[in-house]
Each structure stands twice: as structure tokens, then as C-alpha cells.
mmCIF file of C-alpha atoms and ligand atoms in Angstrom:
data_model
loop_
_atom_site.group_PDB
_atom_site.id
_atom_site.type_symbol
_atom_site.label_atom_id
_atom_site.label_comp_id
_atom_site.label_asym_id
_atom_site.label_seq_id
_atom_site.Cartn_x
_atom_site.Cartn_y
_atom_site.Cartn_z
ATOM 1 C CA UNK A 13 3.382 11.267 -20.464
ATOM 2 C CA UNK A 14 4.855 14.616 -19.494
ATOM 3 C CA UNK A 15 6.589 15.377 -16.109
ATOM 4 C CA UNK A 16 4.072 17.887 -15.596
ATOM 5 C CA UNK A 17 1.120 15.548 -15.862
ATOM 6 C CA UNK A 18 2.892 12.880 -13.757
ATOM 7 C CA UNK A 19 3.088 15.428 -10.967
ATOM 8 C CA UNK A 20 -0.484 16.138 -11.249
ATOM 9 C CA UNK A 21 -1.373 12.400 -11.347
ATOM 10 C CA UNK A 22 0.668 11.973 -7.987
ATOM 11 C CA UNK A 23 -1.094 14.895 -6.401
ATOM 12 C CA UNK A 24 -4.478 13.151 -7.325
ATOM 13 C CA UNK A 25 -3.364 9.751 -6.051
ATOM 14 C CA UNK A 26 -2.243 11.302 -2.682
ATOM 15 C CA UNK A 27 -5.718 12.597 -2.217
ATOM 16 C CA UNK A 28 -7.323 9.411 -3.091
ATOM 17 C CA UNK A 29 -5.081 7.466 -0.634
ATOM 18 C CA UNK A 30 -6.294 9.734 2.073
ATOM 19 C CA UNK A 31 -9.884 9.529 1.097
ATOM 20 C CA UNK A 32 -9.949 5.842 0.913
ATOM 21 C CA UNK A 33 -8.301 5.692 4.371
ATOM 22 C CA UNK A 34 -5.269 4.004 3.049
ATOM 23 C CA UNK A 35 -2.939 6.645 4.495
ATOM 24 C CA UNK A 36 -3.216 9.305 7.201
ATOM 25 C CA UNK A 37 -1.396 12.795 7.623
ATOM 26 C CA UNK A 38 1.902 12.393 5.978
ATOM 27 C CA UNK A 39 2.460 8.808 6.219
ATOM 28 C CA UNK A 40 2.902 6.769 3.083
ATOM 29 C CA UNK A 41 4.326 7.900 -0.212
ATOM 30 C CA UNK A 42 3.812 7.588 -4.059
ATOM 31 C CA UNK A 43 6.121 7.426 -6.956
ATOM 32 C CA UNK A 44 6.081 7.025 -10.730
ATOM 33 C CA UNK A 45 8.926 6.208 -13.146
ATOM 34 C CA UNK A 46 9.488 8.860 -15.369
ATOM 35 C CA UNK A 47 12.305 7.123 -17.697
ATOM 36 C CA UNK A 48 15.175 4.835 -17.491
ATOM 37 C CA UNK A 49 16.986 7.158 -14.735
ATOM 38 C CA UNK A 50 14.318 9.158 -12.998
ATOM 39 C CA UNK A 51 11.314 8.869 -10.889
ATOM 40 C CA UNK A 52 8.951 11.251 -9.462
ATOM 41 C CA UNK A 53 8.301 10.835 -5.759
ATOM 42 C CA UNK A 54 6.208 12.569 -2.870
ATOM 43 C CA UNK A 55 8.278 14.785 -0.581
ATOM 44 C CA UNK A 56 9.110 14.177 3.013
ATOM 45 C CA UNK A 57 6.864 15.139 5.663
ATOM 46 C CA UNK A 58 4.234 16.965 4.051
ATOM 47 C CA UNK A 59 0.364 16.468 4.098
ATOM 48 C CA UNK A 60 -1.356 15.135 0.881
ATOM 49 C CA UNK A 61 -4.204 17.955 1.395
ATOM 50 C CA UNK A 62 -2.001 20.863 0.629
ATOM 51 C CA UNK A 63 0.539 19.217 -1.740
ATOM 52 C CA UNK A 64 1.504 21.215 -4.916
ATOM 53 C CA UNK A 65 2.746 19.590 -8.249
ATOM 54 C CA UNK A 66 6.073 21.447 -7.970
ATOM 55 C CA UNK A 67 6.808 20.041 -4.571
ATOM 56 C CA UNK A 68 6.987 16.497 -6.064
ATOM 57 C CA UNK A 69 10.590 15.519 -6.234
ATOM 58 C CA UNK A 70 12.547 14.397 -9.508
ATOM 59 C CA UNK A 71 15.097 11.950 -8.272
ATOM 60 C CA UNK A 72 17.689 9.669 -10.130
ATOM 61 C CA UNK A 73 16.820 6.078 -8.658
ATOM 62 C CA UNK A 74 20.419 4.988 -9.873
ATOM 63 C CA UNK A 75 22.415 7.804 -8.125
ATOM 64 C CA UNK A 76 19.714 8.759 -5.731
ATOM 65 C CA UNK A 77 20.525 12.486 -6.429
ATOM 66 C CA UNK A 78 17.466 14.721 -6.513
ATOM 67 C CA UNK A 79 16.548 18.006 -7.909
ATOM 68 C CA UNK A 80 15.903 21.166 -6.021
ATOM 69 C CA UNK A 81 15.702 21.857 -2.161
ATOM 70 C CA UNK A 82 12.731 19.858 -1.267
ATOM 71 C CA UNK A 83 13.654 16.475 0.463
ATOM 72 C CA UNK A 84 12.075 13.175 -1.177
ATOM 73 C CA UNK A 85 10.228 10.853 0.967
ATOM 74 C CA UNK A 86 12.406 9.076 3.501
ATOM 75 C CA UNK A 87 11.553 5.863 1.820
ATOM 76 C CA UNK A 88 13.104 6.686 -1.544
ATOM 77 C CA UNK A 89 15.320 3.692 -1.368
ATOM 78 C CA UNK A 90 12.233 1.407 -1.481
ATOM 79 C CA UNK A 91 10.869 3.234 -4.512
ATOM 80 C CA UNK A 92 14.318 3.157 -6.196
ATOM 81 C CA UNK A 93 15.038 -0.560 -5.510
ATOM 82 C CA UNK A 94 11.563 -1.606 -7.100
ATOM 83 C CA UNK A 95 12.433 0.542 -10.379
ATOM 84 C CA UNK A 96 15.948 -0.996 -10.630
ATOM 85 C CA UNK A 97 14.777 -4.499 -10.194
ATOM 86 C CA UNK A 98 11.302 -4.648 -11.852
ATOM 87 C CA UNK A 99 11.510 -3.317 -15.318
ATOM 88 C CA UNK A 100 7.705 -3.714 -16.090
ATOM 89 C CA UNK A 101 6.905 -1.637 -12.974
ATOM 90 C CA UNK A 102 6.234 2.045 -13.365
ATOM 91 C CA UNK A 103 4.415 2.994 -10.112
ATOM 92 C CA UNK A 104 4.863 2.180 -6.408
ATOM 93 C CA UNK A 105 2.636 3.060 -3.363
ATOM 94 C CA UNK A 106 3.868 2.684 0.144
ATOM 95 C CA UNK A 107 0.972 2.728 2.774
ATOM 96 C CA UNK A 108 0.443 2.145 6.295
ATOM 97 C CA UNK A 109 -3.014 0.866 5.587
ATOM 98 C CA UNK A 110 -4.609 -0.682 8.768
ATOM 99 C CA UNK A 111 -5.458 -4.472 8.044
ATOM 100 C CA UNK A 112 -2.177 -4.878 6.038
ATOM 101 C CA UNK A 113 -0.283 -3.331 8.934
ATOM 102 C CA UNK A 114 -1.860 -5.737 11.442
ATOM 103 C CA UNK A 115 -1.082 -8.737 9.331
ATOM 104 C CA UNK A 116 2.628 -7.230 9.030
ATOM 105 C CA UNK A 117 2.726 -6.716 12.767
ATOM 106 C CA UNK A 118 1.877 -10.340 13.330
ATOM 107 C CA UNK A 119 4.281 -11.274 10.438
ATOM 108 C CA UNK A 120 1.854 -13.555 8.636
ATOM 109 C CA UNK A 121 2.368 -14.518 5.072
ATOM 110 C CA UNK A 122 -1.248 -14.031 3.453
ATOM 111 C CA UNK A 123 -2.154 -17.329 1.943
ATOM 112 C CA UNK A 124 -4.259 -17.559 -1.319
ATOM 113 C CA UNK A 125 -7.673 -17.002 0.294
ATOM 114 C CA UNK A 126 -9.559 -14.653 -2.069
ATOM 115 C CA UNK A 127 -9.818 -15.067 -5.875
ATOM 116 C CA UNK A 128 -9.245 -11.286 -6.782
ATOM 117 C CA UNK A 129 -6.191 -11.101 -4.386
ATOM 118 C CA UNK A 130 -4.713 -14.036 -6.151
ATOM 119 C CA UNK A 131 -5.243 -12.693 -9.419
ATOM 120 C CA UNK A 132 -4.113 -9.106 -9.028
ATOM 121 C CA UNK A 133 -1.343 -9.546 -6.362
ATOM 122 C CA UNK A 134 -0.197 -13.219 -6.900
ATOM 123 C CA UNK A 135 -0.475 -16.553 -5.094
ATOM 124 C CA UNK A 136 0.570 -15.350 -1.647
ATOM 125 C CA UNK A 137 1.456 -11.954 0.034
ATOM 126 C CA UNK A 138 5.053 -12.119 1.648
ATOM 127 C CA UNK A 139 6.148 -10.280 4.602
ATOM 128 C CA UNK A 140 9.626 -8.853 4.297
ATOM 129 C CA UNK A 141 12.436 -9.547 6.762
ATOM 130 C CA UNK A 142 12.248 -6.880 9.502
ATOM 131 C CA UNK A 143 14.865 -3.939 9.296
ATOM 132 C CA UNK A 144 14.794 -0.478 10.111
ATOM 133 C CA UNK A 145 12.435 1.445 7.657
ATOM 134 C CA UNK A 146 14.009 3.933 5.364
ATOM 135 C CA UNK A 147 17.320 2.032 5.066
ATOM 136 C CA UNK A 148 18.739 0.483 1.884
ATOM 137 C CA UNK A 149 18.575 -2.828 3.547
ATOM 138 C CA UNK A 150 14.863 -2.239 4.154
ATOM 139 C CA UNK A 151 14.369 -1.681 0.418
ATOM 140 C CA UNK A 152 16.174 -4.848 -0.636
ATOM 141 C CA UNK A 153 14.302 -7.106 1.788
ATOM 142 C CA UNK A 154 10.930 -5.463 0.506
ATOM 143 C CA UNK A 155 12.062 -6.154 -3.092
ATOM 144 C CA UNK A 156 12.754 -9.791 -2.243
ATOM 145 C CA UNK A 157 9.279 -10.088 -0.643
ATOM 146 C CA UNK A 158 7.863 -8.467 -3.888
ATOM 147 C CA UNK A 159 9.448 -11.043 -6.258
ATOM 148 C CA UNK A 160 6.773 -12.128 -8.762
ATOM 149 C CA UNK A 161 4.138 -10.183 -6.840
ATOM 150 C CA UNK A 162 2.342 -6.929 -7.000
ATOM 151 C CA UNK A 163 2.301 -6.269 -3.315
ATOM 152 C CA UNK A 164 4.112 -7.239 -0.071
ATOM 153 C CA UNK A 165 3.936 -6.684 3.567
ATOM 154 C CA UNK A 166 6.781 -4.808 5.473
ATOM 155 C CA UNK A 167 7.219 -6.431 8.835
ATOM 156 C CA UNK A 168 6.048 -4.432 11.560
ATOM 157 C CA UNK A 169 5.531 -1.464 9.355
ATOM 158 C CA UNK A 170 3.026 -1.488 6.463
ATOM 159 C CA UNK A 171 2.639 -2.465 3.001
ATOM 160 C CA UNK A 172 3.995 -1.675 -0.706
ATOM 161 C CA UNK A 173 2.075 -2.091 -3.846
ATOM 162 C CA UNK A 174 3.160 -1.979 -7.293
ATOM 163 C CA UNK A 175 1.805 -1.829 -10.722
ATOM 164 C CA UNK A 176 2.551 -1.143 -14.591
ATOM 165 C CA UNK A 177 0.857 2.001 -13.833
ATOM 166 C CA UNK A 178 -0.767 3.905 -10.824
ATOM 167 C CA UNK A 179 -4.215 2.403 -11.480
ATOM 168 C CA UNK A 180 -2.715 -1.151 -11.117
ATOM 169 C CA UNK A 181 -0.941 -0.318 -7.950
ATOM 170 C CA UNK A 182 -4.144 1.198 -6.399
ATOM 171 C CA UNK A 183 -5.968 -2.051 -7.398
ATOM 172 C CA UNK A 184 -3.286 -3.923 -5.639
ATOM 173 C CA UNK A 185 -3.327 -1.800 -2.490
ATOM 174 C CA UNK A 186 -7.311 -2.039 -2.237
ATOM 175 C CA UNK A 187 -7.494 -5.787 -2.822
ATOM 176 C CA UNK A 188 -4.648 -6.112 -0.265
ATOM 177 C CA UNK A 189 -6.609 -4.395 2.375
ATOM 178 C CA UNK A 190 -9.708 -6.504 1.622
ATOM 179 C CA UNK A 191 -7.539 -9.816 1.717
ATOM 180 C CA UNK A 192 -5.875 -8.925 5.032
ATOM 181 C CA UNK A 193 -9.278 -7.863 6.608
ATOM 182 C CA UNK A 194 -10.687 -11.203 5.429
ATOM 183 C CA UNK A 195 -7.696 -13.211 6.560
ATOM 184 C CA UNK A 196 -7.809 -11.821 10.147
ATOM 185 C CA UNK A 197 -11.476 -12.484 10.396
ATOM 186 C CA UNK A 198 -11.401 -15.939 8.997
ATOM 187 C CA UNK A 199 -8.591 -16.805 11.335
ATOM 188 C CA UNK A 200 -11.190 -15.890 14.195
ATOM 189 C CA UNK A 201 -13.766 -18.056 12.521
ATOM 190 C CA UNK A 202 -11.852 -21.115 12.940
ATOM 191 C CA UNK A 203 -9.064 -20.504 10.306
ATOM 192 C CA UNK A 204 -8.557 -19.248 6.765
ATOM 193 C CA UNK A 205 -8.881 -21.872 4.139
ATOM 194 C CA UNK A 206 -6.619 -21.741 1.132
ATOM 195 C CA UNK A 207 -6.963 -22.211 -2.475
ATOM 196 C CA UNK A 208 -4.323 -24.576 -3.787
ATOM 197 C CA UNK A 209 -0.865 -22.636 -4.589
ATOM 198 C CA UNK A 210 -0.969 -24.449 -8.004
ATOM 199 C CA UNK A 211 -4.384 -23.130 -8.990
ATOM 200 C CA UNK A 212 -3.344 -19.619 -7.419
ATOM 201 C CA UNK A 213 -0.403 -19.459 -9.433
ATOM 202 C CA UNK A 214 -2.395 -20.346 -12.795
ATOM 203 C CA UNK A 215 -4.941 -17.850 -11.790
ATOM 204 C CA UNK A 216 -2.385 -15.085 -11.502
ATOM 205 C CA UNK A 217 -0.675 -15.991 -14.749
ATOM 206 C CA UNK A 218 -4.167 -16.070 -16.558
ATOM 207 C CA UNK A 219 -5.014 -12.678 -15.161
ATOM 208 C CA UNK A 220 -1.570 -11.012 -16.180
ATOM 209 C CA UNK A 221 -1.931 -12.227 -19.709
ATOM 210 C CA UNK A 222 -5.375 -11.117 -20.176
ATOM 211 C CA UNK A 223 -4.570 -7.638 -18.653
ATOM 212 C CA UNK A 224 -1.472 -7.163 -20.900
ATOM 213 C CA UNK A 225 -3.589 -7.969 -24.072
ATOM 214 C CA UNK A 226 -6.251 -5.511 -22.950
ATOM 215 C CA UNK A 227 -3.336 -3.190 -22.395
ATOM 216 C CA UNK A 228 -2.043 -3.483 -25.876
ATOM 217 C CA UNK A 229 -5.478 -3.107 -27.377
ATOM 218 C CA UNK A 230 -6.013 0.119 -25.318
ATOM 219 C CA UNK A 231 -2.805 1.573 -26.608
HETATM 220 ZN ZN1 LIG B 314 6.216 3.754 6.110
#
């Protein structure tokens, strides 16, 4: 995909995050991997409603240098770390979505409680170790919580969702919100009951295989 197209894709994704209630105002950020050096990332402190394609920042995720005068999102470390560590991942969404943030505030790992959460994200959703947001350490802790997963909770902050493409990262973000809501409410109904971690791991693997096969067919 061309850089121009990726910029437009990010604009659309930003509007979708707002309309689905996953972010508000200028909170949250989106990036897409462009190549082996660069990512395109939403700028710092701008609202999604008036964002223009040329305001999306091109940044080298190894050197952290960026093009132009517009500052990248303050969470650039988080996005850069994911692209450095996860070769199969090409899109990152960071949100402050409500139910995920509530679980992140309680620092509770989400157990395997819903089939589609398990399939799309993985057997559990971990919570990263608390550090100040925006720092390199925060990014490292997040990447650790993301190991083998498509989403993680960021302690006392929000969530990070990733995918082979933007569509997959969105799916992770939506299913995460649903799972966190179900988790909170099931705990009130006497306690969430988990699928066994073993079955959960198998379900995730089967999903990944099926999905990557479909992906090849569509190419
Ligand atoms: Zn944030």
C-alpha cells in the first residue's frame, strides 16, 4: 500500500474509534507499519474529527526520528516497540476504552471467559506492569504483556490492540471491550467462570491458522 493510502486509512480509523466510543477527544492513537524502518502514526494532541492526511507523522521506529514539524503521538514508544518486537504485526491501536480501562485500573488479568475473545486475542489478556505512560519503559512493559497476544491492558491507563492489519487490530479492540464488560459483570454475578487455559490456547491457535489461510487465499 502507498503512504498516501495509509494516511487516509488512519484518518478513517480515527473517526471509527470515535464513533464506536473507543476513544474521546484526542485520546488514543493509531499507527500502521509502512516498511522495515518506518511507521505512520497519529499526531499529538489533535482531535480525530479535523485530522488531515498530511498531519499523520512518518516516523522511523528504530531511530525515533520523524519527518516534518508536527509532533507524533506521545505514545510513539509503545508503537515503535511493537513493530520492533513483532514482525507479523502491521497495525497498532492504543485506546482508553471504558471497560478495558476499568479492568486495567483494578489490575486484573482477564481470564479466558468468552470464545471470541480467546480466538482473536489469546487465552488471557494480561495487564502490563505499571509505569508512567509515554516512557520507553512503559512501552517495554506493554510489549511484555502482549507476548503471544493481540491485546493487553495497560495498568491504570487503557489498552493496546494489535493486528496483521488495521481490521484485525479493530477486531481485537472491540472484542476486548466486550470481554472486559462481561468480566466486570460476571464478577458481580458471583464470579466469572473460565474455559480451561489449555482449550483456550488450542482455540487461539486454530483461529490463527484458519485466519492466515484465508488471508493467503484472499491475496
Ligand atoms: Zn493513553
